[in-house]
Structures are given as structure tokens and as C-alpha cells.
mmCIF file of C-alpha atoms in Angstrom:
data_model
loop_
_atom_site.group_PDB
_atom_site.id
_atom_site.type_symbol
_atom_site.label_atom_id
_atom_site.label_comp_id
_atom_site.label_asym_id
_atom_site.label_seq_id
_atom_site.Cartn_x
_atom_site.Cartn_y
_atom_site.Cartn_z
ATOM 1 C CA MET F 28 0.000 0.000 0.000
ATOM 2 C CA ALA F 29 1.403 3.419 -0.997
ATOM 3 C CA PRO F 30 2.064 5.986 1.766
ATOM 4 C CA ARG F 31 -0.733 8.499 2.062
ATOM 5 C CA ASN F 32 -1.567 11.880 3.521
ATOM 6 C CA TYR F 33 -3.674 12.065 6.688
ATOM 7 C CA LEU F 34 -4.090 13.511 10.169
ATOM 8 C CA PHE F 35 -3.463 11.350 13.231
ATOM 9 C CA THR F 36 -4.064 12.174 16.901
ATOM 10 C CA SER F 37 -2.848 10.701 20.197
ATOM 11 C CA GLU F 38 -3.519 11.712 23.789
ATOM 12 C CA SER F 39 -1.679 11.467 27.077
ATOM 13 C CA VAL F 40 -2.680 12.046 30.693
ATOM 14 C CA SER F 41 -0.542 13.134 33.636
ATOM 15 C CA GLU F 42 0.299 11.202 36.786
ATOM 16 C CA GLY F 43 -2.442 13.170 38.555
ATOM 17 C CA HIS F 44 -5.209 11.989 36.228
ATOM 18 C CA PRO F 45 -7.664 9.872 38.280
ATOM 19 C CA ASP F 46 -6.956 6.663 36.357
ATOM 20 C CA LYS F 47 -3.212 7.249 36.551
ATOM 21 C CA VAL F 48 -3.415 7.779 40.308
ATOM 22 C CA CYS F 49 -4.918 4.290 40.469
ATOM 23 C CA ASP F 50 -2.280 2.832 38.138
ATOM 24 C CA ARG F 51 0.428 4.328 40.318
ATOM 25 C CA ILE F 52 -1.040 2.909 43.524
ATOM 26 C CA SER F 53 -1.459 -0.549 41.975
ATOM 27 C CA ASP F 54 2.090 -0.555 40.620
ATOM 28 C CA SER F 55 3.413 0.622 43.986
ATOM 29 C CA VAL F 56 1.824 -2.514 45.452
ATOM 30 C CA VAL F 57 3.551 -4.643 42.789
ATOM 31 C CA ASP F 58 6.883 -3.050 43.736
ATOM 32 C CA LEU F 59 6.212 -3.593 47.434
ATOM 33 C CA TYR F 60 5.708 -7.318 46.898
ATOM 34 C CA LEU F 61 8.540 -7.844 44.411
ATOM 35 C CA GLY F 62 10.902 -5.936 46.697
ATOM 36 C CA ALA F 63 10.128 -8.471 49.424
ATOM 37 C CA ASP F 64 9.944 -11.566 47.192
ATOM 38 C CA PRO F 65 10.931 -11.512 43.486
ATOM 39 C CA LEU F 66 8.541 -14.422 42.830
ATOM 40 C CA ALA F 67 5.512 -12.837 44.495
ATOM 41 C CA ARG F 68 2.259 -12.821 42.550
ATOM 42 C CA VAL F 69 0.162 -9.680 42.415
ATOM 43 C CA ALA F 70 -3.047 -8.688 40.665
ATOM 44 C CA VAL F 71 -4.386 -5.608 42.442
ATOM 45 C CA GLU F 72 -6.855 -3.019 41.151
ATOM 46 C CA THR F 73 -7.478 0.405 42.653
ATOM 47 C CA LEU F 74 -10.481 2.725 42.626
ATOM 48 C CA ALA F 75 -10.190 6.344 43.701
ATOM 49 C CA THR F 76 -12.869 8.979 44.224
ATOM 50 C CA THR F 77 -13.423 11.942 46.545
ATOM 51 C CA ASN F 78 -11.122 11.278 49.528
ATOM 52 C CA ARG F 79 -11.495 7.528 49.181
ATOM 53 C CA ILE F 80 -9.150 4.832 47.852
ATOM 54 C CA VAL F 81 -10.247 1.211 47.473
ATOM 55 C CA MET F 82 -7.817 -1.625 46.680
ATOM 56 C CA ALA F 83 -8.967 -5.112 45.709
ATOM 57 C CA GLY F 84 -7.350 -8.172 44.184
ATOM 58 C CA GLU F 85 -5.277 -11.242 44.832
ATOM 59 C CA VAL F 86 -1.701 -11.776 45.891
ATOM 60 C CA ARG F 87 0.746 -14.456 46.873
ATOM 61 C CA GLY F 88 3.690 -13.208 48.854
ATOM 62 C CA PRO F 89 5.262 -12.762 52.262
ATOM 63 C CA ALA F 90 3.048 -12.237 55.282
ATOM 64 C CA SER F 91 5.140 -9.181 56.129
ATOM 65 C CA ILE F 92 3.147 -7.255 53.512
ATOM 66 C CA THR F 93 0.227 -6.354 55.765
ATOM 67 C CA PRO F 94 -2.844 -4.233 54.993
ATOM 68 C CA ASP F 95 -1.173 -1.407 56.904
ATOM 69 C CA ARG F 96 1.780 -1.513 54.516
ATOM 70 C CA LEU F 97 -0.540 -1.525 51.523
ATOM 71 C CA GLU F 98 -2.267 1.547 52.916
ATOM 72 C CA GLN F 99 1.085 3.239 53.467
ATOM 73 C CA ALA F 100 2.077 2.509 49.877
ATOM 74 C CA ALA F 101 -1.147 4.083 48.616
ATOM 75 C CA ARG F 102 -0.734 7.203 50.727
ATOM 76 C CA HIS F 103 2.903 7.590 49.695
ATOM 77 C CA ALA F 104 1.970 7.347 46.013
ATOM 78 C CA VAL F 105 -0.745 9.997 46.337
ATOM 79 C CA ARG F 106 1.567 12.295 48.295
ATOM 80 C CA ASP F 107 4.329 11.929 45.709
ATOM 81 C CA ILE F 108 1.909 12.826 42.907
ATOM 82 C CA GLY F 109 1.077 15.998 44.819
ATOM 83 C CA TYR F 110 -2.483 15.656 46.109
ATOM 84 C CA GLU F 111 -3.071 17.761 49.218
ATOM 85 C CA GLN F 112 -6.467 19.126 48.211
ATOM 86 C CA ASP F 113 -9.701 19.276 50.176
ATOM 87 C CA GLY F 114 -11.373 16.693 47.955
ATOM 88 C CA PHE F 115 -8.386 14.363 47.650
ATOM 89 C CA HIS F 116 -5.595 14.401 50.211
ATOM 90 C CA TRP F 117 -2.925 11.769 50.772
ATOM 91 C CA LYS F 118 -3.323 11.996 54.538
ATOM 92 C CA LYS F 119 -7.089 12.487 54.878
ATOM 93 C CA ALA F 120 -8.429 10.008 52.318
ATOM 94 C CA THR F 121 -10.063 6.824 53.602
ATOM 95 C CA VAL F 122 -8.207 3.736 52.343
ATOM 96 C CA GLU F 123 -10.022 0.396 52.140
ATOM 97 C CA ILE F 124 -8.167 -2.872 51.458
ATOM 98 C CA TYR F 125 -9.871 -5.936 49.964
ATOM 99 C CA VAL F 126 -6.902 -8.066 48.960
ATOM 100 C CA HIS F 127 -6.958 -11.859 49.319
ATOM 101 C CA ALA F 128 -4.802 -14.870 48.468
ATOM 102 C CA GLN F 129 -4.329 -15.917 44.850
ATOM 103 C CA SER F 130 -6.742 -18.538 43.562
ATOM 104 C CA ALA F 131 -5.354 -22.042 43.903
ATOM 105 C CA ASP F 132 -6.814 -22.897 40.500
ATOM 106 C CA ILE F 133 -4.860 -20.113 38.818
ATOM 107 C CA ALA F 134 -1.697 -20.976 40.732
ATOM 108 C CA GLN F 135 -1.959 -24.597 39.597
ATOM 109 C CA GLY F 136 -1.982 -23.581 35.946
ATOM 110 C CA VAL F 137 0.812 -21.040 36.254
ATOM 111 C CA ASP F 138 3.306 -22.678 38.613
ATOM 112 C CA ALA F 139 6.087 -24.924 37.382
ATOM 113 C CA ALA F 140 5.827 -28.505 38.638
ATOM 114 C CA GLY F 141 7.738 -31.649 37.726
ATOM 115 C CA ASN F 142 8.438 -31.550 33.995
ATOM 116 C CA LYS F 143 5.945 -28.726 33.470
ATOM 117 C CA ASP F 144 7.430 -25.266 32.947
ATOM 118 C CA GLU F 145 5.756 -22.202 34.330
ATOM 119 C CA GLY F 146 2.689 -21.337 32.261
ATOM 120 C CA ALA F 147 1.176 -18.040 31.198
ATOM 121 C CA GLY F 148 -0.987 -16.367 33.849
ATOM 122 C CA ASP F 149 -3.832 -15.967 31.378
ATOM 123 C CA GLN F 150 -4.749 -16.372 27.743
ATOM 124 C CA GLY F 151 -4.471 -13.366 25.484
ATOM 125 C CA ILE F 152 -2.789 -11.498 22.669
ATOM 126 C CA MET F 153 -0.116 -8.839 23.093
ATOM 127 C CA PHE F 154 1.324 -6.388 20.581
ATOM 128 C CA GLY F 155 4.622 -4.576 20.287
ATOM 129 C CA TYR F 156 5.428 -1.770 17.873
ATOM 130 C CA ALA F 157 8.304 0.435 16.784
ATOM 131 C CA CYS F 158 8.774 2.995 14.012
ATOM 132 C CA ARG F 159 11.259 5.610 12.844
ATOM 133 C CA GLU F 160 9.158 8.697 13.619
ATOM 134 C CA THR F 161 11.225 9.616 16.708
ATOM 135 C CA ASP F 162 14.701 8.874 18.077
ATOM 136 C CA VAL F 163 13.175 6.490 20.634
ATOM 137 C CA LEU F 164 11.400 4.603 17.820
ATOM 138 C CA MET F 165 7.920 5.589 18.978
ATOM 139 C CA PRO F 166 5.042 7.157 17.049
ATOM 140 C CA ALA F 167 5.413 10.948 17.099
ATOM 141 C CA PRO F 168 1.892 11.917 18.283
ATOM 142 C CA ILE F 169 2.030 9.930 21.534
ATOM 143 C CA TYR F 170 5.672 10.853 22.091
ATOM 144 C CA PHE F 171 4.902 14.585 21.890
ATOM 145 C CA ALA F 172 1.739 14.251 23.986
ATOM 146 C CA HIS F 173 3.681 12.482 26.756
ATOM 147 C CA SER F 174 6.588 14.922 26.566
ATOM 148 C CA ILE F 175 4.412 18.015 26.991
ATOM 149 C CA LEU F 176 2.818 16.709 30.176
ATOM 150 C CA ARG F 177 6.070 15.368 31.562
ATOM 151 C CA ALA F 178 7.739 18.763 31.078
ATOM 152 C CA MET F 179 4.864 20.463 32.900
ATOM 153 C CA SER F 180 5.050 17.904 35.702
ATOM 154 C CA VAL F 181 8.788 18.400 36.186
ATOM 155 C CA ALA F 182 8.267 22.150 36.467
ATOM 156 C CA ARG F 183 5.339 21.759 38.887
ATOM 157 C CA ARG F 184 7.258 19.375 41.106
ATOM 158 C CA ALA F 185 10.266 21.707 41.144
ATOM 159 C CA GLY F 186 8.056 24.569 42.344
ATOM 160 C CA LYS F 187 8.434 26.539 39.098
ATOM 161 C CA GLU F 188 4.707 26.393 38.292
ATOM 162 C CA PRO F 189 2.857 26.654 41.614
ATOM 163 C CA LYS F 190 -0.405 27.555 39.865
ATOM 164 C CA LEU F 191 -0.653 24.154 38.167
ATOM 165 C CA GLY F 192 -2.281 21.101 39.758
ATOM 166 C CA PRO F 193 -1.422 17.419 39.289
ATOM 167 C CA ASP F 194 -4.290 16.528 36.918
ATOM 168 C CA ALA F 195 -3.713 17.191 33.213
ATOM 169 C CA LYS F 196 -4.390 15.843 29.735
ATOM 170 C CA SER F 197 -2.838 16.535 26.343
ATOM 171 C CA GLN F 198 -3.685 15.717 22.760
ATOM 172 C CA VAL F 199 -1.533 16.235 19.671
ATOM 173 C CA THR F 200 -2.633 15.967 16.031
ATOM 174 C CA LEU F 201 0.000 15.580 13.307
ATOM 175 C CA GLN F 202 -0.177 16.022 9.559
ATOM 176 C CA TYR F 203 1.347 13.056 7.714
ATOM 177 C CA GLU F 204 2.530 13.388 4.122
ATOM 178 C CA ASN F 205 3.607 10.295 2.237
ATOM 179 C CA GLY F 206 3.257 8.407 5.502
ATOM 180 C CA LYS F 207 5.633 10.657 7.477
ATOM 181 C CA PRO F 208 4.815 13.345 10.081
ATOM 182 C CA VAL F 209 5.626 16.854 8.869
ATOM 183 C CA ARG F 210 3.815 19.294 11.180
ATOM 184 C CA VAL F 211 1.436 19.675 14.117
ATOM 185 C CA THR F 212 -2.057 20.828 13.185
ATOM 186 C CA SER F 213 -3.556 21.119 16.678
ATOM 187 C CA VAL F 214 -2.606 20.816 20.334
ATOM 188 C CA VAL F 215 -5.002 20.425 23.255
ATOM 189 C CA VAL F 216 -3.846 20.765 26.873
ATOM 190 C CA SER F 217 -6.201 20.715 29.837
ATOM 191 C CA THR F 218 -4.550 21.232 33.191
ATOM 192 C CA GLN F 219 -5.784 21.622 36.723
ATOM 193 C CA HIS F 220 -4.942 25.043 38.147
ATOM 194 C CA SER F 221 -5.415 27.171 41.231
ATOM 195 C CA ALA F 222 -8.572 29.251 41.538
ATOM 196 C CA ASP F 223 -6.744 32.591 41.264
ATOM 197 C CA VAL F 224 -5.661 32.276 37.614
ATOM 198 C CA ASP F 225 -7.822 32.747 34.539
ATOM 199 C CA GLN F 226 -7.829 30.885 31.231
ATOM 200 C CA ASP F 227 -5.479 33.317 29.488
ATOM 201 C CA ASP F 228 -2.957 32.962 32.317
ATOM 202 C CA VAL F 229 -3.068 29.176 32.092
ATOM 203 C CA ARG F 230 -2.611 29.347 28.316
ATOM 204 C CA GLU F 231 0.612 31.335 28.685
ATOM 205 C CA ILE F 232 1.878 29.053 31.465
ATOM 206 C CA VAL F 233 1.406 26.031 29.198
ATOM 207 C CA ARG F 234 2.697 27.551 25.940
ATOM 208 C CA PRO F 235 6.478 27.361 26.561
ATOM 209 C CA TYR F 236 6.289 23.667 27.483
ATOM 210 C CA VAL F 237 4.542 22.884 24.212
ATOM 211 C CA MET F 238 6.979 25.013 22.219
ATOM 212 C CA LYS F 239 9.959 23.340 23.875
ATOM 213 C CA VAL F 240 8.761 19.828 23.036
ATOM 214 C CA LEU F 241 7.749 20.302 19.402
ATOM 215 C CA PRO F 242 10.375 20.537 16.635
ATOM 216 C CA ASN F 243 11.189 24.039 15.391
ATOM 217 C CA GLY F 244 8.506 25.304 13.046
ATOM 218 C CA TRP F 245 6.009 22.582 13.974
ATOM 219 C CA MET F 246 3.791 24.570 16.357
ATOM 220 C CA CYS F 247 0.150 24.545 15.312
ATOM 221 C CA PRO F 248 -1.698 27.699 14.231
ATOM 222 C CA GLU F 249 -2.817 29.834 17.173
ATOM 223 C CA PRO F 250 -6.550 29.111 16.680
ATOM 224 C CA GLU F 251 -5.723 25.382 16.917
ATOM 225 C CA PHE F 252 -3.907 25.732 20.261
ATOM 226 C CA TYR F 253 -6.549 24.781 22.834
ATOM 227 C CA VAL F 254 -5.799 25.202 26.543
ATOM 228 C CA ASN F 255 -8.538 24.334 29.047
ATOM 229 C CA PRO F 256 -11.304 24.603 26.439
ATOM 230 C CA THR F 257 -14.005 24.347 29.139
ATOM 231 C CA GLY F 258 -12.635 27.575 30.639
ATOM 232 C CA ARG F 259 -11.971 26.350 34.200
ATOM 233 C CA PHE F 260 -10.288 23.296 35.732
ATOM 234 C CA VAL F 261 -9.885 23.832 39.485
ATOM 235 C CA ILE F 262 -11.564 20.659 40.740
ATOM 236 C CA GLY F 263 -9.551 17.736 39.402
ATOM 237 C CA GLY F 264 -8.103 14.332 40.140
ATOM 238 C CA PRO F 265 -10.288 11.702 41.817
ATOM 239 C CA ASP F 266 -12.368 14.467 43.408
ATOM 240 C CA GLY F 267 -13.513 15.535 39.950
ATOM 241 C CA ASP F 268 -13.839 12.116 38.325
ATOM 242 C CA ALA F 269 -13.471 8.606 39.738
ATOM 243 C CA GLY F 270 -10.388 6.684 38.662
ATOM 244 C CA LEU F 271 -9.718 2.985 38.027
ATOM 245 C CA THR F 272 -6.621 0.923 37.354
ATOM 246 C CA GLY F 273 -6.109 -0.077 33.731
ATOM 247 C CA ARG F 274 -8.369 2.394 31.909
ATOM 248 C CA LYS F 275 -5.638 4.135 29.915
ATOM 249 C CA ILE F 276 -4.210 1.235 27.910
ATOM 250 C CA ILE F 277 -3.787 3.236 24.690
ATOM 251 C CA VAL F 278 -2.039 6.055 26.546
ATOM 252 C CA ASP F 279 0.238 3.414 28.087
ATOM 253 C CA THR F 280 1.276 1.999 24.712
ATOM 254 C CA TYR F 281 1.336 3.579 21.224
ATOM 255 C CA GLY F 282 -1.426 6.158 21.215
ATOM 256 C CA GLY F 283 -3.551 4.158 18.814
ATOM 257 C CA ALA F 284 -0.849 3.889 16.150
ATOM 258 C CA ALA F 285 -0.621 0.114 16.646
ATOM 259 C CA PRO F 286 -3.025 -2.681 17.634
ATOM 260 C CA HIS F 287 -3.639 -3.454 21.301
ATOM 261 C CA GLY F 288 -4.484 -6.848 22.751
ATOM 262 C CA GLY F 289 -6.764 -5.316 25.395
ATOM 263 C CA GLY F 290 -4.910 -6.231 28.578
ATOM 264 C CA ALA F 291 -3.823 -3.532 31.027
ATOM 265 C CA PHE F 292 -0.367 -3.520 32.634
ATOM 266 C CA SER F 293 -0.562 -1.812 36.011
ATOM 267 C CA GLY F 294 -1.142 -3.815 39.164
ATOM 268 C CA LYS F 295 0.176 -7.050 37.626
ATOM 269 C CA ASP F 296 3.380 -8.881 38.427
ATOM 270 C CA PRO F 297 5.430 -10.067 35.412
ATOM 271 C CA SER F 298 4.081 -13.629 35.479
ATOM 272 C CA LYS F 299 1.034 -12.034 33.834
ATOM 273 C CA VAL F 300 1.723 -12.021 30.101
ATOM 274 C CA ASP F 301 -0.591 -9.036 29.658
ATOM 275 C CA ARG F 302 2.384 -7.122 30.987
ATOM 276 C CA SER F 303 5.546 -9.121 30.395
ATOM 277 C CA ALA F 304 4.734 -10.326 26.873
ATOM 278 C CA ALA F 305 3.692 -6.812 25.814
ATOM 279 C CA TYR F 306 7.084 -5.626 27.049
ATOM 280 C CA ALA F 307 8.770 -8.463 25.166
ATOM 281 C CA ALA F 308 6.887 -7.632 21.961
ATOM 282 C CA ARG F 309 8.007 -3.991 22.181
ATOM 283 C CA TYR F 310 11.588 -5.139 22.861
ATOM 284 C CA LEU F 311 11.602 -7.339 19.767
ATOM 285 C CA ALA F 312 9.937 -4.749 17.525
ATOM 286 C CA LYS F 313 12.307 -2.002 18.667
ATOM 287 C CA ASN F 314 15.352 -4.157 17.962
ATOM 288 C CA VAL F 315 14.045 -5.030 14.493
ATOM 289 C CA VAL F 316 13.664 -1.346 13.579
ATOM 290 C CA ALA F 317 16.951 -0.391 15.259
ATOM 291 C CA ALA F 318 18.646 -3.093 13.147
ATOM 292 C CA ASP F 319 17.253 -1.338 10.042
ATOM 293 C CA LEU F 320 15.245 -4.364 8.944
ATOM 294 C CA ALA F 321 12.109 -2.201 8.613
ATOM 295 C CA ASP F 322 10.872 1.343 9.167
ATOM 296 C CA ARG F 323 7.826 0.037 11.050
ATOM 297 C CA CYS F 324 7.362 -3.249 12.837
ATOM 298 C CA THR F 325 4.345 -4.754 14.582
ATOM 299 C CA ILE F 326 4.758 -7.980 16.561
ATOM 300 C CA GLN F 327 1.918 -10.038 18.005
ATOM 301 C CA LEU F 328 2.375 -12.746 20.628
ATOM 302 C CA SER F 329 -0.409 -15.033 21.852
ATOM 303 C CA TYR F 330 -0.664 -17.304 24.891
ATOM 304 C CA ALA F 331 -2.945 -19.804 26.619
ATOM 305 C CA ILE F 332 -3.287 -19.942 30.398
ATOM 306 C CA GLY F 333 -1.010 -22.543 31.922
ATOM 307 C CA VAL F 334 0.941 -23.082 28.655
ATOM 308 C CA SER F 335 4.550 -21.920 28.597
ATOM 309 C CA LYS F 336 5.271 -21.456 24.897
ATOM 310 C CA PRO F 337 3.581 -18.738 22.829
ATOM 311 C CA LEU F 338 0.926 -20.049 20.482
ATOM 312 C CA SER F 339 2.013 -17.641 17.740
ATOM 313 C CA VAL F 340 4.684 -15.062 16.937
ATOM 314 C CA TYR F 341 3.544 -12.765 14.131
ATOM 315 C CA VAL F 342 5.776 -10.144 12.493
ATOM 316 C CA ASP F 343 4.461 -7.409 10.173
ATOM 317 C CA PHE F 344 6.676 -4.761 8.564
ATOM 318 C CA GLN F 345 3.743 -2.885 6.997
ATOM 319 C CA ASN F 346 5.420 -2.869 3.579
ATOM 320 C CA THR F 347 8.538 -1.132 4.926
ATOM 321 C CA GLY F 348 10.713 -4.223 5.398
ATOM 322 C CA ARG F 349 14.168 -5.044 4.125
ATOM 323 C CA ALA F 350 14.100 -8.635 5.369
ATOM 324 C CA ASP F 351 11.827 -11.663 5.193
ATOM 325 C CA GLU F 352 9.239 -11.462 7.974
ATOM 326 C CA ASP F 353 9.081 -15.241 8.539
ATOM 327 C CA LYS F 354 12.861 -15.465 8.867
ATOM 328 C CA VAL F 355 12.867 -12.583 11.317
ATOM 329 C CA SER F 356 10.133 -14.269 13.371
ATOM 330 C CA ARG F 357 12.149 -17.474 13.605
ATOM 331 C CA LYS F 358 15.344 -15.594 14.475
ATOM 332 C CA LEU F 359 13.651 -13.644 17.240
ATOM 333 C CA GLN F 360 12.408 -16.890 18.775
ATOM 334 C CA ASP F 361 15.944 -18.280 18.609
ATOM 335 C CA LEU F 362 17.344 -15.213 20.346
ATOM 336 C CA VAL F 363 14.736 -14.853 23.107
ATOM 337 C CA ASP F 364 12.852 -17.532 25.040
ATOM 338 C CA LEU F 365 9.311 -16.180 24.847
ATOM 339 C CA SER F 366 7.894 -18.365 27.600
ATOM 340 C CA PRO F 367 6.740 -16.351 30.625
ATOM 341 C CA ARG F 368 9.781 -17.521 32.578
ATOM 342 C CA GLY F 369 12.096 -16.812 29.636
ATOM 343 C CA ILE F 370 10.801 -13.268 29.200
ATOM 344 C CA ARG F 371 11.129 -12.487 32.894
ATOM 345 C CA GLN F 372 14.670 -13.791 32.995
ATOM 346 C CA HIS F 373 15.816 -12.167 29.752
ATOM 347 C CA LEU F 374 14.457 -8.747 30.711
ATOM 348 C CA ALA F 375 15.039 -9.194 34.481
ATOM 349 C CA LEU F 376 11.453 -8.262 35.266
ATOM 350 C CA ASN F 377 11.175 -9.680 38.810
ATOM 351 C CA ARG F 378 12.268 -6.407 40.348
ATOM 352 C CA PRO F 379 10.469 -3.459 41.970
ATOM 353 C CA ILE F 380 10.621 -1.313 38.806
ATOM 354 C CA TYR F 381 6.976 -0.672 38.010
ATOM 355 C CA ALA F 382 5.687 2.419 39.860
ATOM 356 C CA ARG F 383 7.767 4.557 37.509
ATOM 357 C CA THR F 384 5.969 3.109 34.487
ATOM 358 C CA ALA F 385 2.522 4.231 35.628
ATOM 359 C CA ALA F 386 2.565 7.612 33.847
ATOM 360 C CA TYR F 387 3.858 8.922 30.508
ATOM 361 C CA GLY F 388 3.921 5.558 28.784
ATOM 362 C CA HIS F 389 5.597 2.218 29.286
ATOM 363 C CA PHE F 390 7.530 2.545 26.016
ATOM 364 C CA GLY F 391 9.963 5.023 24.527
ATOM 365 C CA ARG F 392 11.759 5.495 27.852
ATOM 366 C CA ALA F 393 15.490 5.126 28.493
ATOM 367 C CA PRO F 394 16.712 1.855 30.060
ATOM 368 C CA GLU F 395 17.778 2.507 33.664
ATOM 369 C CA ALA F 396 20.730 1.239 35.669
ATOM 370 C CA ASP F 397 18.579 -0.736 38.121
ATOM 371 C CA GLY F 398 16.776 -2.616 35.335
ATOM 372 C CA GLY F 399 13.885 -0.246 34.812
ATOM 373 C CA PHE F 400 12.614 -0.151 31.214
ATOM 374 C CA SER F 401 14.898 -3.049 30.277
ATOM 375 C CA TRP F 402 12.566 -3.763 27.349
ATOM 376 C CA GLU F 403 13.860 -0.582 25.693
ATOM 377 C CA ARG F 404 17.346 -2.036 25.196
ATOM 378 C CA THR F 405 18.567 -2.612 21.634
ATOM 379 C CA ASP F 406 21.034 -5.392 22.406
ATOM 380 C CA LEU F 407 19.750 -7.754 19.691
ATOM 381 C CA VAL F 408 20.698 -5.454 16.827
ATOM 382 C CA ALA F 409 24.025 -7.087 15.978
ATOM 383 C CA GLU F 410 22.388 -10.524 15.745
ATOM 384 C CA LEU F 411 19.570 -9.247 13.547
ATOM 385 C CA ARG F 412 21.436 -7.152 11.003
ATOM 386 C CA GLY F 413 22.552 -10.196 9.063
ATOM 387 C CA LEU F 414 18.939 -10.866 8.065
ATOM 388 C CA ALA F 415 18.715 -7.770 5.844
ATOM 389 C CA ALA F 416 17.969 -8.677 2.236
#
């Protein structure tokens, strides 16, 4: 299919968005358990509303992780995000814990036993994607949307923007010509703010962060620069709208530029392939593009609960490839054991590295010294380059 001209839009939300507050709390619980026992099992969801936080789910881990420690983790997460408001306050909110032991039926299917390797924690399909639109091999619309909000968050946390609140959303629309992004046609930013600033003030607070993120000459026309279009955004966070874990799966991944299998990441330990296999698929796709085998690469993995090997490994270069897709699929499976255990070991996922993933995307981030974002490494490139046609 020939490249074409079109507009494409992606959105992001800040760490203070109600759903992201819940993702952060759930991932803080994952880190708490993995920090105590690297083989702990966690599947915990969070709901947040006006001065109330509710956690529910199942775990298997050390008895030292008590309900009091779960509550402390939740309060610490909310405090770090910056909520000290009348309607949502880290210290004043009621925290309810409904967390129980993991189902024995699920454990039986997942655990290794005898000659049986550890199986997937659930059935499902997972997608990974990479493209050449940005240096981090992510689609440009979601990359810019994340970057705008992250820049505003850094400034707010440093005390440089005391009029801004934690809750914010962004949306960026790009013009594509011949399949490549060439300019921004519109930008939308909605941000929580103090009651003593008006819409024009907020617009000028936000403007430099947008200008800094976008390439020179890419800023949208002034009438297409929308800041707080409703005119006022003082009440925000879970006080303004209830939040739930796992409701921002497109924000977490590729902004709609690639397929999504439907499974959320936050609140799940890496035995759950919803999370670990999605990370593995991104890792493989990024290495394929970094090895210059294609300009765009989509990878799908599929699993059955209790079964260790993937049922399928699908590679699609979207007509941009310089290698045979079937050969690349086979090579990737030779290089990386895509069983749940193999993924966790290859990417060293049984670590407390997940709270940091809860906002601004799980992909397109720099690998960190302690193993965070290990799926962003490009250490397979040398092995893959030989497959180029």
C-alpha cells in the first residue's frame, strides 16, 4: 500500500489523572511485593474517588506485607503525585483494602511442577510496535503528547509552576505526508490550576512547554492551540472524576498507532503475560527497527493460560521491510525464550521497577541502571542485522 496523507491524533494524561493515580497505587503494590519476594504474585486493582481509595485483588507473597503496609504505599503514592487538596488528600483520604490470596486454581496452571514449565498467567494477545518517527522509535503523536505533560510535571514538582495542579491531559494531532509526520495541526492541553488564575494565564503558562517539546517550526496555528477549552479546571483528580486501574491502555502503549491486545499492565506482576509479553513484543519490535530491517514493525504474541510457549509469533513490517518477515520471526524466537519464565529472565522483570511506568507511557523510555525499562534495550541489533535482504 502506498504511503498516504492524513491527520493522526494521540492523547496522554498526567500522573495526577484519576486513572493514573490508580495505576500508580497498583504498581506501587507490585513493587512492594517484588521488593520483598521476586517471585511474588500480584493482581491488584485500585479505585479512587473523593477522599477515598479502594484496593482489591489477589496476591501471593510474604506475610510481612500487611494491609497497613498496603495503605502506606497508597498514601505515599498519592503524596508523591502531589495531592493535598480538600477533595483528595494523601493523609485524609479513607483507604479500604480488599486483597486476598491468589486462587489455587490459577496458581496450579501457572506454577512450574515436575516436567511442566511455568505457564502463562492468562490467555491473550499482546502487541509490540516500533517505528522511525522519533529517536526512541515511537510514534510521534504519543511521544509529543507524553513529553508536553512530563515537562509540565517536572516544572510543577520543582516549584516553578505553583499555579498548576497534578491533573492534566494533552492531545496532539500531526499532519502526515507520504506516511511521514511533517507538522502539528492542533494541540489540546487541559490542566488543573489554582482558583486565582484565569484561562489566558493558564494558556501562557502552558505555551512554553509545548513550544519546547515540538520541533522548530512545527507549532500549530494559534486558533488550533486549545488550553482548558471548558474555561476552568480547578476541581480535578479523583475528586472531579473517579479513577480505576487499567483504563488508559492506549495512553500506556502507542497512542492508537498500533493494535492493542486489550490487557492492562498496572497492578500485575510479570508472570502475567498481559504485561511481560507486551514488554517483550516492544523489545523485539524495537530491535528489528533499530537493526534497520524495517521502518515500522508490529509484533503479536499469543498465549494460553497454563501453557509456557507462545501459540504464535507474528511479524508485520507494513510494507517497509528489508528482510523476510518469517525469517525474522524465527530468528527472534531463537534469540529470546518467549515463555513467561524466559521473558522475565531475559528482561530481568522480577524487580520493583513498576511504579515509575505508571505515567507517561511504558515505552519510549530510556533503560535505567537498576533494570527499569529493560525492554527498551537494543542489544539484539548485531544478531539481527545479518537478516537484511
